[in-house]
Coordinates of C-alpha atoms and ligand atoms in Angstrom, one line a residue:
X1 CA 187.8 101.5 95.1
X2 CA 187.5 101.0 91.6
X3 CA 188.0 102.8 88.3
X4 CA 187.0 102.9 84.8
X5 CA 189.9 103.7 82.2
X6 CA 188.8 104.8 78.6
X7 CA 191.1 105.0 75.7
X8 CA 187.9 106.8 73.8
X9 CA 188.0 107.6 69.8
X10 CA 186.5 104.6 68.9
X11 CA 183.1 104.7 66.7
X12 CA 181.0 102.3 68.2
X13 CA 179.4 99.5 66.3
X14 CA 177.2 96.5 66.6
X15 CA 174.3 95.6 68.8
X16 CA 173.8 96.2 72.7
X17 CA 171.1 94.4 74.5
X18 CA 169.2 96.9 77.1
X19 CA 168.5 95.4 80.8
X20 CA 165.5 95.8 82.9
X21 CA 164.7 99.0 84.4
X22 CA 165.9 99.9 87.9
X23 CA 163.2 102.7 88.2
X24 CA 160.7 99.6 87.7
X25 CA 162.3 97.1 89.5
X26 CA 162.6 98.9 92.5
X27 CA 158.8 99.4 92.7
X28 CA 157.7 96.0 91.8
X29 CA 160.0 94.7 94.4
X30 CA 158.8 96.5 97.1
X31 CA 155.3 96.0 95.7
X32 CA 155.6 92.4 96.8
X33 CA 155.1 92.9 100.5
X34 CA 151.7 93.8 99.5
X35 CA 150.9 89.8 99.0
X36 CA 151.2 87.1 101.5
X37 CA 153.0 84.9 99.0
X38 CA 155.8 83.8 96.7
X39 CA 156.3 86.4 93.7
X40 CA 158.4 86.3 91.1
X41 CA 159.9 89.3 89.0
X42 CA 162.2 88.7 85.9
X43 CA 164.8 91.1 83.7
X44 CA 166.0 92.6 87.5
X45 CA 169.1 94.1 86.7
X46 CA 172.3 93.2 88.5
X47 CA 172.6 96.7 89.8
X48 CA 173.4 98.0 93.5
X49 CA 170.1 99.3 94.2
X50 CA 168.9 96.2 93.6
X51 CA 171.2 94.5 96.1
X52 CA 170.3 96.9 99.0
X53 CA 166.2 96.8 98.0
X54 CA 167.1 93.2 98.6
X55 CA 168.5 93.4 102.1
X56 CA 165.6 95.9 103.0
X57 CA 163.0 93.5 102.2
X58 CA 164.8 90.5 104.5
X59 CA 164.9 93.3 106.9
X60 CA 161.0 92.9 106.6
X61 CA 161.2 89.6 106.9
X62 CA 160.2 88.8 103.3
X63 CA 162.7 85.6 101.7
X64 CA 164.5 86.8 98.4
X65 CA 166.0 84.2 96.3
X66 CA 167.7 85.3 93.0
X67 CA 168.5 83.0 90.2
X68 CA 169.4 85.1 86.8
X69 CA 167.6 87.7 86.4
X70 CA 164.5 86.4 88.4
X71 CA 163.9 87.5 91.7
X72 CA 161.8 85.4 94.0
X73 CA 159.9 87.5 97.0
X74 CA 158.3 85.2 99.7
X75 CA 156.4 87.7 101.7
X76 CA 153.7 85.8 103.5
X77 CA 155.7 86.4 107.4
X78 CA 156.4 90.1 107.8
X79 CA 158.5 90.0 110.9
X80 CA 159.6 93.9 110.6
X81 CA 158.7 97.5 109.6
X82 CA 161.9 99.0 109.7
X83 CA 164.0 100.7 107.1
X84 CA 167.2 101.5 109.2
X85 CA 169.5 104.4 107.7
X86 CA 172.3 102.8 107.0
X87 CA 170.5 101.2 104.4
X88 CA 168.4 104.2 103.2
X89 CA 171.1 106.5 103.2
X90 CA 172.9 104.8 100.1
X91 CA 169.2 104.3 98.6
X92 CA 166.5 107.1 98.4
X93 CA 164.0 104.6 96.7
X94 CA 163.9 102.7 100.4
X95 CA 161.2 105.5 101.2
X96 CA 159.1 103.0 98.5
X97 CA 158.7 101.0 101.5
X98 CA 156.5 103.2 103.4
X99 CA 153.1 102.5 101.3
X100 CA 153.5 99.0 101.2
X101 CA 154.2 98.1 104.9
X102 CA 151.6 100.9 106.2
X103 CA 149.0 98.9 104.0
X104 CA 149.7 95.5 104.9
X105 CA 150.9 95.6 108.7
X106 CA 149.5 99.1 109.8
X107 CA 153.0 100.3 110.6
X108 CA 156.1 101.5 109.1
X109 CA 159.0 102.8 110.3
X110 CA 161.8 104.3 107.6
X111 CA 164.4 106.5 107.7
X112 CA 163.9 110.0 106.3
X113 CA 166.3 109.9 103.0
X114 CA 168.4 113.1 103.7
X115 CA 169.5 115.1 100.6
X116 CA 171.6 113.8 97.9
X117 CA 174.0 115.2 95.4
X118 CA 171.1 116.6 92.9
X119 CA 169.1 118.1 95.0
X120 CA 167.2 117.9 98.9
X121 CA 164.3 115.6 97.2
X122 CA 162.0 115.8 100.4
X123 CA 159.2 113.4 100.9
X124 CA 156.4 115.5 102.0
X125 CA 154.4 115.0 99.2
X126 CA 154.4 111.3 100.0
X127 CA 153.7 112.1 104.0
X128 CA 150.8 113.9 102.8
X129 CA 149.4 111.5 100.9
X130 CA 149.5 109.0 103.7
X131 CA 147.8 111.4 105.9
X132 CA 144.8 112.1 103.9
X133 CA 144.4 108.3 103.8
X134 CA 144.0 108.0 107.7
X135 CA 148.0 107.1 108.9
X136 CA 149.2 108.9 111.5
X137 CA 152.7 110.5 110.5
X138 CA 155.4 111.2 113.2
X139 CA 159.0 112.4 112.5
X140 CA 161.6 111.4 115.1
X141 CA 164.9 111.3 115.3
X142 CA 165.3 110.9 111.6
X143 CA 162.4 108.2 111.0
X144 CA 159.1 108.5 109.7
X145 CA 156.8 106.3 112.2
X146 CA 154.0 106.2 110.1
X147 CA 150.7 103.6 111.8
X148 CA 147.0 103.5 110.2
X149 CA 145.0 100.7 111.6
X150 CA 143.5 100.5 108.0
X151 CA 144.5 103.0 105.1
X152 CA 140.7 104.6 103.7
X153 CA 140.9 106.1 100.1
X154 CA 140.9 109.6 99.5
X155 CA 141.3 112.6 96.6
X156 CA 144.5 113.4 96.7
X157 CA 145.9 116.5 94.4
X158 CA 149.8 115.9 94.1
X159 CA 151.6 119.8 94.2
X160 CA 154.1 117.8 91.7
X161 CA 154.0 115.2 90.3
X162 CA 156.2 113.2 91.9
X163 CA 157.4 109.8 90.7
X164 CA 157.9 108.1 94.1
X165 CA 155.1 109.9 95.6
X166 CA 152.5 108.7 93.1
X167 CA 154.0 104.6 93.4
X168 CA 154.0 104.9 97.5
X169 CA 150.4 106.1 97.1
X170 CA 149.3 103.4 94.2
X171 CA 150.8 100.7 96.5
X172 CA 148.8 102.1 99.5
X173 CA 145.6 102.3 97.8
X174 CA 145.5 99.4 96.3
X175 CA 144.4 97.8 100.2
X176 CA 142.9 100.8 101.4
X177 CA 139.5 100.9 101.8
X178 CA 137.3 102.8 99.9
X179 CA 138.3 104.8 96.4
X180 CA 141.4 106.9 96.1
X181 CA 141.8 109.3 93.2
X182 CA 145.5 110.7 92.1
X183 CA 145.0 114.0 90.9
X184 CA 148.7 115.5 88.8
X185 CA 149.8 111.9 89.2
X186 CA 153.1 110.8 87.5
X187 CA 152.7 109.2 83.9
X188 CA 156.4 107.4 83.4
X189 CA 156.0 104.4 82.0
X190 CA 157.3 102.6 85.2
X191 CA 154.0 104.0 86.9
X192 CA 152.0 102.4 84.3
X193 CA 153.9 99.4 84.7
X194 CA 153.7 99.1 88.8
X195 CA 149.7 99.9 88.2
X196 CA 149.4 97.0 85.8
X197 CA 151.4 94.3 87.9
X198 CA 149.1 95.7 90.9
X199 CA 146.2 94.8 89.2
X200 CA 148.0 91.4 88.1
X201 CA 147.6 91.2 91.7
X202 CA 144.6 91.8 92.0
X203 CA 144.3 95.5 92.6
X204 CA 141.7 97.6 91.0
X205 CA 143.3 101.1 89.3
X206 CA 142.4 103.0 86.4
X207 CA 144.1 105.7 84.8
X208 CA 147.8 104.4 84.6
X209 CA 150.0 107.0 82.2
X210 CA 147.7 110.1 82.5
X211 CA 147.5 112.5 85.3
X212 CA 144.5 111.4 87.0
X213 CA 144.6 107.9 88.5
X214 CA 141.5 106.3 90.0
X215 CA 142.0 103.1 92.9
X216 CA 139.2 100.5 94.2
X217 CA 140.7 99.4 97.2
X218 CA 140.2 96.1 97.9
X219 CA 141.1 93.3 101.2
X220 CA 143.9 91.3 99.7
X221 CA 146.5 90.7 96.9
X222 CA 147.6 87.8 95.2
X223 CA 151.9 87.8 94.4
X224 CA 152.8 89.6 91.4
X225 CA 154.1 87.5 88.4
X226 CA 156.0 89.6 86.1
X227 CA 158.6 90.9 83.7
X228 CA 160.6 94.2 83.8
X229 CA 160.6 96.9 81.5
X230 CA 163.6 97.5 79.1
X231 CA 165.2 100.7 80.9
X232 CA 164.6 103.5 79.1
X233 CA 167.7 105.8 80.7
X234 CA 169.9 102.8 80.0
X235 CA 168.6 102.8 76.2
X236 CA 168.8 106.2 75.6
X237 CA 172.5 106.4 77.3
X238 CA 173.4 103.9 74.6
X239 CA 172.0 106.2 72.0
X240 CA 174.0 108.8 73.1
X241 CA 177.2 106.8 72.7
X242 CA 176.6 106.0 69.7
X243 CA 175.9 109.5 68.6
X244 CA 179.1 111.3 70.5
X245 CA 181.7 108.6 69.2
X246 CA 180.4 108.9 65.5
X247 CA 179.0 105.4 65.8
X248 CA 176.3 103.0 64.7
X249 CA 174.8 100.9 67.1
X250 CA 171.5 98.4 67.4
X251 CA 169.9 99.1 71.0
X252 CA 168.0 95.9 71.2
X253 CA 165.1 96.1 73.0
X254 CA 164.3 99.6 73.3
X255 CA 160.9 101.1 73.1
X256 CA 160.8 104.3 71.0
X257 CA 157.4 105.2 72.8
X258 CA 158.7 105.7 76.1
X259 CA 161.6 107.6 75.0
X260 CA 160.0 109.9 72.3
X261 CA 161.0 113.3 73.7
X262 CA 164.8 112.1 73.7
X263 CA 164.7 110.4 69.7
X264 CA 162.9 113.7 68.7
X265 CA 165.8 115.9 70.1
X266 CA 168.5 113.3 69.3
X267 CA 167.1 113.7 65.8
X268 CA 167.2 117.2 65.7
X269 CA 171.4 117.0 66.3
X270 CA 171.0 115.1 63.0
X271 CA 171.3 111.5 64.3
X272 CA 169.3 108.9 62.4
X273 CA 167.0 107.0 64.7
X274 CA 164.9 103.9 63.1
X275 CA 163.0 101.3 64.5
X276 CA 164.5 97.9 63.6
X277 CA 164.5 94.4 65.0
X278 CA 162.9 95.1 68.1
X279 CA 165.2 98.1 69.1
X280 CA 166.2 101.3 67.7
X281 CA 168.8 102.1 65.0
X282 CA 171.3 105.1 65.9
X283 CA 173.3 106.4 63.4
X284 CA 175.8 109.3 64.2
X285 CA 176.1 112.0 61.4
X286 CA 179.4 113.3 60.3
X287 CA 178.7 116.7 62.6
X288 CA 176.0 117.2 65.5
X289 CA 174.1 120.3 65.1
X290 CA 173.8 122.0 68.9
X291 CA 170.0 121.6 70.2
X292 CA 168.2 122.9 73.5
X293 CA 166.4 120.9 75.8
X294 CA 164.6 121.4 78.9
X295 CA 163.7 118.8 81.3
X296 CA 160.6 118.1 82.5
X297 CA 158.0 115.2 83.6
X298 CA 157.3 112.9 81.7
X299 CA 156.7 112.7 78.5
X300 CA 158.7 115.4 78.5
X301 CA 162.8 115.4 78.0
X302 CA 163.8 113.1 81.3
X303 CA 165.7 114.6 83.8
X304 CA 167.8 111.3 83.9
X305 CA 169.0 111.7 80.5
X306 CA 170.5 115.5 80.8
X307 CA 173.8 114.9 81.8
X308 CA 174.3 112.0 79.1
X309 CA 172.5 114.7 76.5
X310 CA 175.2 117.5 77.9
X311 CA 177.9 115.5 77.1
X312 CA 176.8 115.2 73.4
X313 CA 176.4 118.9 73.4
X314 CA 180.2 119.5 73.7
X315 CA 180.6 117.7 70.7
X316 CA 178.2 120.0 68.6
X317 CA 178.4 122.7 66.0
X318 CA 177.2 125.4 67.7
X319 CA 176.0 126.6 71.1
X320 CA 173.2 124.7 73.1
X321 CA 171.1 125.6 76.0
X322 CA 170.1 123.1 78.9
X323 CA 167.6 124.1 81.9
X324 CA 167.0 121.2 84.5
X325 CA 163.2 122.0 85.9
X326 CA 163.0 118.9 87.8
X327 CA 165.9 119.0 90.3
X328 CA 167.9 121.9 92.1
X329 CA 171.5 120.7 91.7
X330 CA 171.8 118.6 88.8
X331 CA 175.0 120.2 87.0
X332 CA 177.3 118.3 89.2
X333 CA 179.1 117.4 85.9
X334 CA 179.6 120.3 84.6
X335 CA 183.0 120.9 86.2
X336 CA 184.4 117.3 85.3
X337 CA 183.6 117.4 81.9
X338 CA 185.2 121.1 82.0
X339 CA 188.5 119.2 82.9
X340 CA 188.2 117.5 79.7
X341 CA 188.1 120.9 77.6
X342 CA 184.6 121.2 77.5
X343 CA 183.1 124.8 77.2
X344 CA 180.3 124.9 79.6
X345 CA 179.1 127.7 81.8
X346 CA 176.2 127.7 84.3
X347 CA 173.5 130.5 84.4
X348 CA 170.8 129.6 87.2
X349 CA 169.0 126.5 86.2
X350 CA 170.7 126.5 82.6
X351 CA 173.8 125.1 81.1
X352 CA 175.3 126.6 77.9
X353 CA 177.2 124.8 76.5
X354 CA 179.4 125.6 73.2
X355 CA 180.2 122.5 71.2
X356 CA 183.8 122.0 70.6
X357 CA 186.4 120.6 68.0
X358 CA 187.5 117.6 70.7
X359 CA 187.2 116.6 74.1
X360 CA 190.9 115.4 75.7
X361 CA 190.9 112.4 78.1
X362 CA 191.7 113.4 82.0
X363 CA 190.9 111.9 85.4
X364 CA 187.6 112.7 86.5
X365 CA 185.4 111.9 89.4
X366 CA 181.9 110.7 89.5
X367 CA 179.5 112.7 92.1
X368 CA 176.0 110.6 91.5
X369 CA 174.3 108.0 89.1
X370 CA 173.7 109.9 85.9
X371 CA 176.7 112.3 85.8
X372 CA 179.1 109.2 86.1
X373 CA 176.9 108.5 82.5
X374 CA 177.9 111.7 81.1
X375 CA 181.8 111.2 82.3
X376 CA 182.1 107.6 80.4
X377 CA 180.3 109.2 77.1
X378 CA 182.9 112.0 77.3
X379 CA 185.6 109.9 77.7
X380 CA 184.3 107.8 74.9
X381 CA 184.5 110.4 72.4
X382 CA 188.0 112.0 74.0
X383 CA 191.3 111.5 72.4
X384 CA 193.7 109.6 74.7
X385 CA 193.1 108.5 77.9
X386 CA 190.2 109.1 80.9
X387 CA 190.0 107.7 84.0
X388 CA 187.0 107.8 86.0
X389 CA 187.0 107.4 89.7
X390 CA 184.0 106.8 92.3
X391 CA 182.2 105.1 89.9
X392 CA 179.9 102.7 92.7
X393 CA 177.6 105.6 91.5
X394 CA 177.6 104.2 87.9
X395 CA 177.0 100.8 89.5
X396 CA 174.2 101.7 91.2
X397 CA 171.8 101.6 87.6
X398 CA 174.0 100.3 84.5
X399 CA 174.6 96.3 84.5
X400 CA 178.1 96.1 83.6
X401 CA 178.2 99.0 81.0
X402 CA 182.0 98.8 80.5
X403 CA 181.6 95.1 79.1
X404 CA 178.6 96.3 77.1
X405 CA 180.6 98.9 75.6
X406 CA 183.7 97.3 75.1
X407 CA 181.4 94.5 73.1
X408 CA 180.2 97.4 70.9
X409 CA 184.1 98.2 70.3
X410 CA 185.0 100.3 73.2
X411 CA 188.7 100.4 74.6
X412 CA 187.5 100.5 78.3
X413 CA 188.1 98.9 81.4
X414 CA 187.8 98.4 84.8
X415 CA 190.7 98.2 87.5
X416 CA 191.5 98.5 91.0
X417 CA 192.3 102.8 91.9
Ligands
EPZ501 C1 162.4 109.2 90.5 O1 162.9 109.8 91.7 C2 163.6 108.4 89.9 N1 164.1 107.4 90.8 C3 164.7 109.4 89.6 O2 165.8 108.7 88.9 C4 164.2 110.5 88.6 O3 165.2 111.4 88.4 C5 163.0 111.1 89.2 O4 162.0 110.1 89.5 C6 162.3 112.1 88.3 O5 162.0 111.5 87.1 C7 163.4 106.2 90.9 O6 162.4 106.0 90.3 C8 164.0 105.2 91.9 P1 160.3 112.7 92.1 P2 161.9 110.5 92.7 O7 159.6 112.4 93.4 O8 160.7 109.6 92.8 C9 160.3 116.9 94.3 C10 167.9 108.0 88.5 O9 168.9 108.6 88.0 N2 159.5 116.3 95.4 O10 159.5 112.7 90.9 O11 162.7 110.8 94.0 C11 161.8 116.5 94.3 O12 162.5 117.2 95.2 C12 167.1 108.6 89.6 O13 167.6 106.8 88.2 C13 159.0 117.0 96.4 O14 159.3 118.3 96.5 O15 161.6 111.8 92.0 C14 162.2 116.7 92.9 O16 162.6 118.0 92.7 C15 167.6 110.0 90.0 N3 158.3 116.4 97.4 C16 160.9 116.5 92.1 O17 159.8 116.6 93.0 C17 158.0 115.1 97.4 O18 157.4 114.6 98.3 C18 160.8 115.1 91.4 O19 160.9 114.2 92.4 C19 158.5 114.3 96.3 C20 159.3 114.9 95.3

């Protein structure tokens, strides 16, 4: 197992170049099943998930090919429906499979999820989706066998509106027959982006990015031809470090209206953000005033972005509130960055947090993607020495963040536990 080892007190300088999004990728790639052909998808990060979406879709039968940061998806045989666990378990996003293989063979067959660290994140909301549309839903022995000779559209209201829930139901649509409406649909910008590259395709949807999405299906898609999103929880991580190590830092690439409700409450801790040469500006002030956020949908302030924004906190004048309204158990963090002197204590769905002179460096452990985040900025603004452990949860959505912070002046590194 590996480990990161930070020697933080550094303020960071210089530019850092943002990758593609993992929350797009993953769609798009399993978007490509939806097309008996060769597609091709560039800025996919080098990230785990991205490795075991790529080992689902040969599962299916698809050919991936990878060269850079292009992915190649030959799809025209589908030889299988199957998600199997062991490949599921380590990546809740497999469920993304579901809508595409139910719309283009009739049939899928995936592994319920199980909980995770932040939270029990059921699926039902997809399931029902599926249902109104005509498939037939059966749970056994930990799989969803889902079958629908041919998907017909529907009006479906979401209870929430779920990310994953509204891109397995886009997908589906889009060869359904007959008109589907999304009613409380998601609106991240990764939802507008799948909607556009379906369209690329050849799909018919309306209403990307607002809460009511409207789908013509239609008989076939062409392969998708496209280009990831910058990664807006990758960008605003970067922001962050620049802010909690007193820093000033280009994020190239980085588009300030996907990430407003984070640059307006970075502002408010008195960080100057400013768009320049195609990214944004950060520029830490000499004390960070203490700001509350609450999480919510987008646009609200992303759930993916409240550990990092916790972290930051510790560092402020003053005493901050944090509620997390999206998932159950996202505080995992809290206790680590408690080992490194923070002073944090947890009331229901809220962290308060009361900013402090200085963070010291200790071992901590990583327990899921975007507390591992929030242990690396700690340990970037820590006197002395951290060492973060576990960290195949970082791995699974930052493309090698400890080179990309060490280029921006960093004393971190990876090595062997
Ligand atoms: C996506 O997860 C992201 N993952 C998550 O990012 C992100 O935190 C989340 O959206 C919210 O923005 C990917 O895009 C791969 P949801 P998803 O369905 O789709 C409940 C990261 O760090 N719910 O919008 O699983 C659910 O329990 C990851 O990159 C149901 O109750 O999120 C949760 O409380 C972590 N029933 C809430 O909705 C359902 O059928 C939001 O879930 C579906 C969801």
């Amino acid at each position: 197992m590996e480990k990161i080892v930070i020697k933080g007190g550094v303020p960071l300088t210089g530019t850092v170049l943002v990758s593609g999004a993992k929350n797009s990728a993953l769609p798009l790639l399993f978007a490509t099943l939806l097309a008996a052909g060769e597609s091709e998808i560039g800025n996919v990060p080098q990230l785990r998930d991205i490795n075991t979406t790529v080992k689902l879709l040969g599962e299916f039968g698809a050919l991936v090919t990878r060269e850079g940061d292009i992915c190649r998806v030959d799809a025209r045989q589908i030889a299988g429906i199957e998600a199997p666990y062991d490949l599921v378990k380590t990546m809740r996003a497999s469920v993304l499979a579901l809508g595409p293989l139910l719309a283009r063979c009739g049939r899928a067959r995936v592994s319920l999820p199980g909980g995770c660290a932040i939270g029990a994140r059921p699926i039902d909301l997809h399931l029902k989706g599926l249902e109104a549309m005509g498939a037939t839903i059966n749970l056994d022995h930990g799989y969803v066998d889902a079958r629908a000779d041919r998907l017909r559209g529907a009006r479906i209201y979401l209870d929430l509106p779920t990310v994953g829930g509204t891109e397995n139901l886009l997908m589906a649509a889009a060869l359904a027959e007959g008109e589907t409406v999304l009613e409380n649909a998601a609106r991240e910008p990764e939802i507008v982006q799948l909607a556009a590259a379906l369209n690329s395709m050849g799909a018919k949807i309306e209403g990307a990015g607002t809460a009511v999405i409207q789908i013509q299906g239609v008989d076939e898609l062409q392969p998708l031809k496209c280009r990831v999103i910058p990664d807006r929880i990758e960008a605003g991580t970067f922001m962050i470090a620049a802010a909690i190590t007193g820093g000033n830092v280009l994020v190239r690439d980085a588009i300030r209206e996907d990430m407003e409700a984070l640059i307006g409450k970075l502002s408010e801790t008195g960080t100057e953000i400013r768009e320049e040469e195609g990214g944004l500006r950060v520029i830490a002030p000499e004390t960070l005033k203490a700001v509350d956020i609450r999480t919510s949908v987008f646009p609200g302030f992303p759930t993916d972005m409240q550990a990092q924004f916790m972290a930051l906190m510790t560092r402020a004048t003053g005493t901050s509130r944090i509620s997390e309204t999206v998932f159950e158990n996202r505080f995992m963090h809290v206790c680590e960055l408690q080992r490194m002197g923070a002073d944090i204590h947890i009331d229901g769905h809220s962290a308060i947090i009361r900013g402090c002179e200085q963070l010291t460096g200790a071992p901590v452990m990583a327990t899921d993607l975007r507390a591992s985040a929030s242990l690396v900025l700690a340990g970037l603004a820590a006197e002395n020495t951290s060492e973060i452990s576990r960290i195949y949860h970082l791995d699974r959505g930052y493309e090698r963040i400890e080179e990309k912070l060490a280029a921006l002046g960093a004393r971190i590194w990876r090595e062997q536990e």
